[in-house]
C-alpha positions in Angstrom: 15.7 147.1 117.5 12.3 149.1 117.6 10.4 152.4 116.4 13.3 153.0 113.9 13.5 156.4 112.4 16.2 157.3 110.1 19.8 156.0 109.7 22.6 155.8 107.3 25.2 153.8 105.6 28.4 153.5 106.9 31.9 153.7 105.0 32.1 150.1 105.1 28.3 149.5 103.6 26.6 148.5 106.9 23.4 150.2 107.8 23.1 152.1 111.0 19.6 152.3 112.3 18.4 154.7 114.9 15.5 153.8 117.3 13.6 156.9 118.1 12.3 155.9 121.4 13.3 156.9 125.0 16.4 155.2 125.7 16.7 154.1 122.2 20.1 153.3 120.4 21.8 153.2 117.3 22.5 149.7 115.8 24.6 148.6 113.2 23.2 146.2 110.6 24.7 144.0 107.8 22.5 143.7 105.0 24.4 141.2 102.9 23.3 137.9 103.9 26.7 136.4 102.9 28.8 138.5 105.5 29.4 137.0 109.0 27.5 139.7 110.7 24.2 139.5 108.7 22.4 137.5 111.6 23.7 139.8 114.6 22.7 143.3 114.5 24.9 145.3 117.5 24.2 148.0 119.4 27.0 150.8 118.6 28.6 153.4 120.9 26.7 156.2 119.1 23.9 156.3 121.2 26.0 156.1 124.7 25.3 154.4 127.8 21.7 156.0 128.1 20.6 156.0 124.7 17.7 158.6 123.6 15.2 159.2 120.6 17.4 159.2 117.7 16.6 160.7 114.3 19.6 159.7 111.9 23.1 159.4 111.4 25.4 161.0 108.9 29.5 160.2 108.4 32.3 162.2 107.6 34.9 159.6 106.1 37.8 162.2 104.9 40.2 160.3 107.0 39.6 156.7 106.1 41.6 155.4 109.3 39.2 157.4 111.7 35.4 158.1 110.4 33.4 160.5 112.1 29.7 159.9 112.9 27.1 162.3 113.9 23.8 161.7 115.4 20.9 163.7 116.0 17.9 163.4 118.8 14.4 164.2 118.6 13.4 166.2 121.3 13.7 170.1 122.3 17.1 169.9 123.6 18.5 167.0 121.4 22.2 167.5 121.2 24.1 166.9 117.9 26.6 164.0 119.0 29.8 163.7 117.2 31.6 160.0 117.4 35.1 159.8 116.2 35.6 156.4 115.7 39.5 154.9 116.5 39.4 152.9 113.4 37.5 151.5 110.4 35.3 148.5 109.6 32.7 146.5 111.8 34.5 147.0 115.0 34.9 150.6 114.9 31.4 151.3 116.1 31.7 149.1 119.1 35.3 149.4 120.3 37.0 152.9 121.4 36.2 156.2 119.9 35.5 159.6 121.6 32.0 161.3 121.9 31.5 165.3 121.9 28.6 167.6 121.4 28.1 170.6 119.5 27.9 173.7 121.6 27.3 177.3 120.2 29.5 179.9 121.9 28.9 183.8 121.2 29.8 185.6 118.0 28.8 182.7 115.8 31.5 180.3 116.8 31.0 176.9 118.3 33.2 174.1 119.7 33.0 170.5 120.7 32.7 169.7 124.2 32.4 166.4 126.1 30.0 168.0 128.4 26.4 166.6 127.5 24.8 169.2 129.4 26.3 172.2 127.6 25.4 170.2 124.2 21.7 169.9 125.2 21.7 173.5 126.6 22.9 174.9 123.4 20.4 172.9 121.4 17.5 174.1 123.2 18.7 177.8 122.8 19.8 177.5 119.5 18.1 174.7 117.5 15.0 173.4 119.5 13.1 170.7 117.6 
């Protein structure tokens, strides 16, 4: 990985490292040398196909079978991205899952949308970096 910024711990005790560079990605790293994935960090689905300059990641593990990850981007229209995993464990960040973006609406309401442009527009208007 390169130009890592922040990151966060997964519920299964791996580290997610976010690259803060154009086209950057979020990588899952196994810190325990006794585990099978220790020597093979892997790009996750958190950054999407095109990537971006990612700041950090947080996780809501309320539903242990389907954790929800949030990533932020370092740009004036850097959308807040939500990834709902289809499972738990190493493979949950590499297979399946759904990505959506925070969109603020009128009257202090919001929704999660699959339209990345709506998420970027909302970020630029309501919380520019």
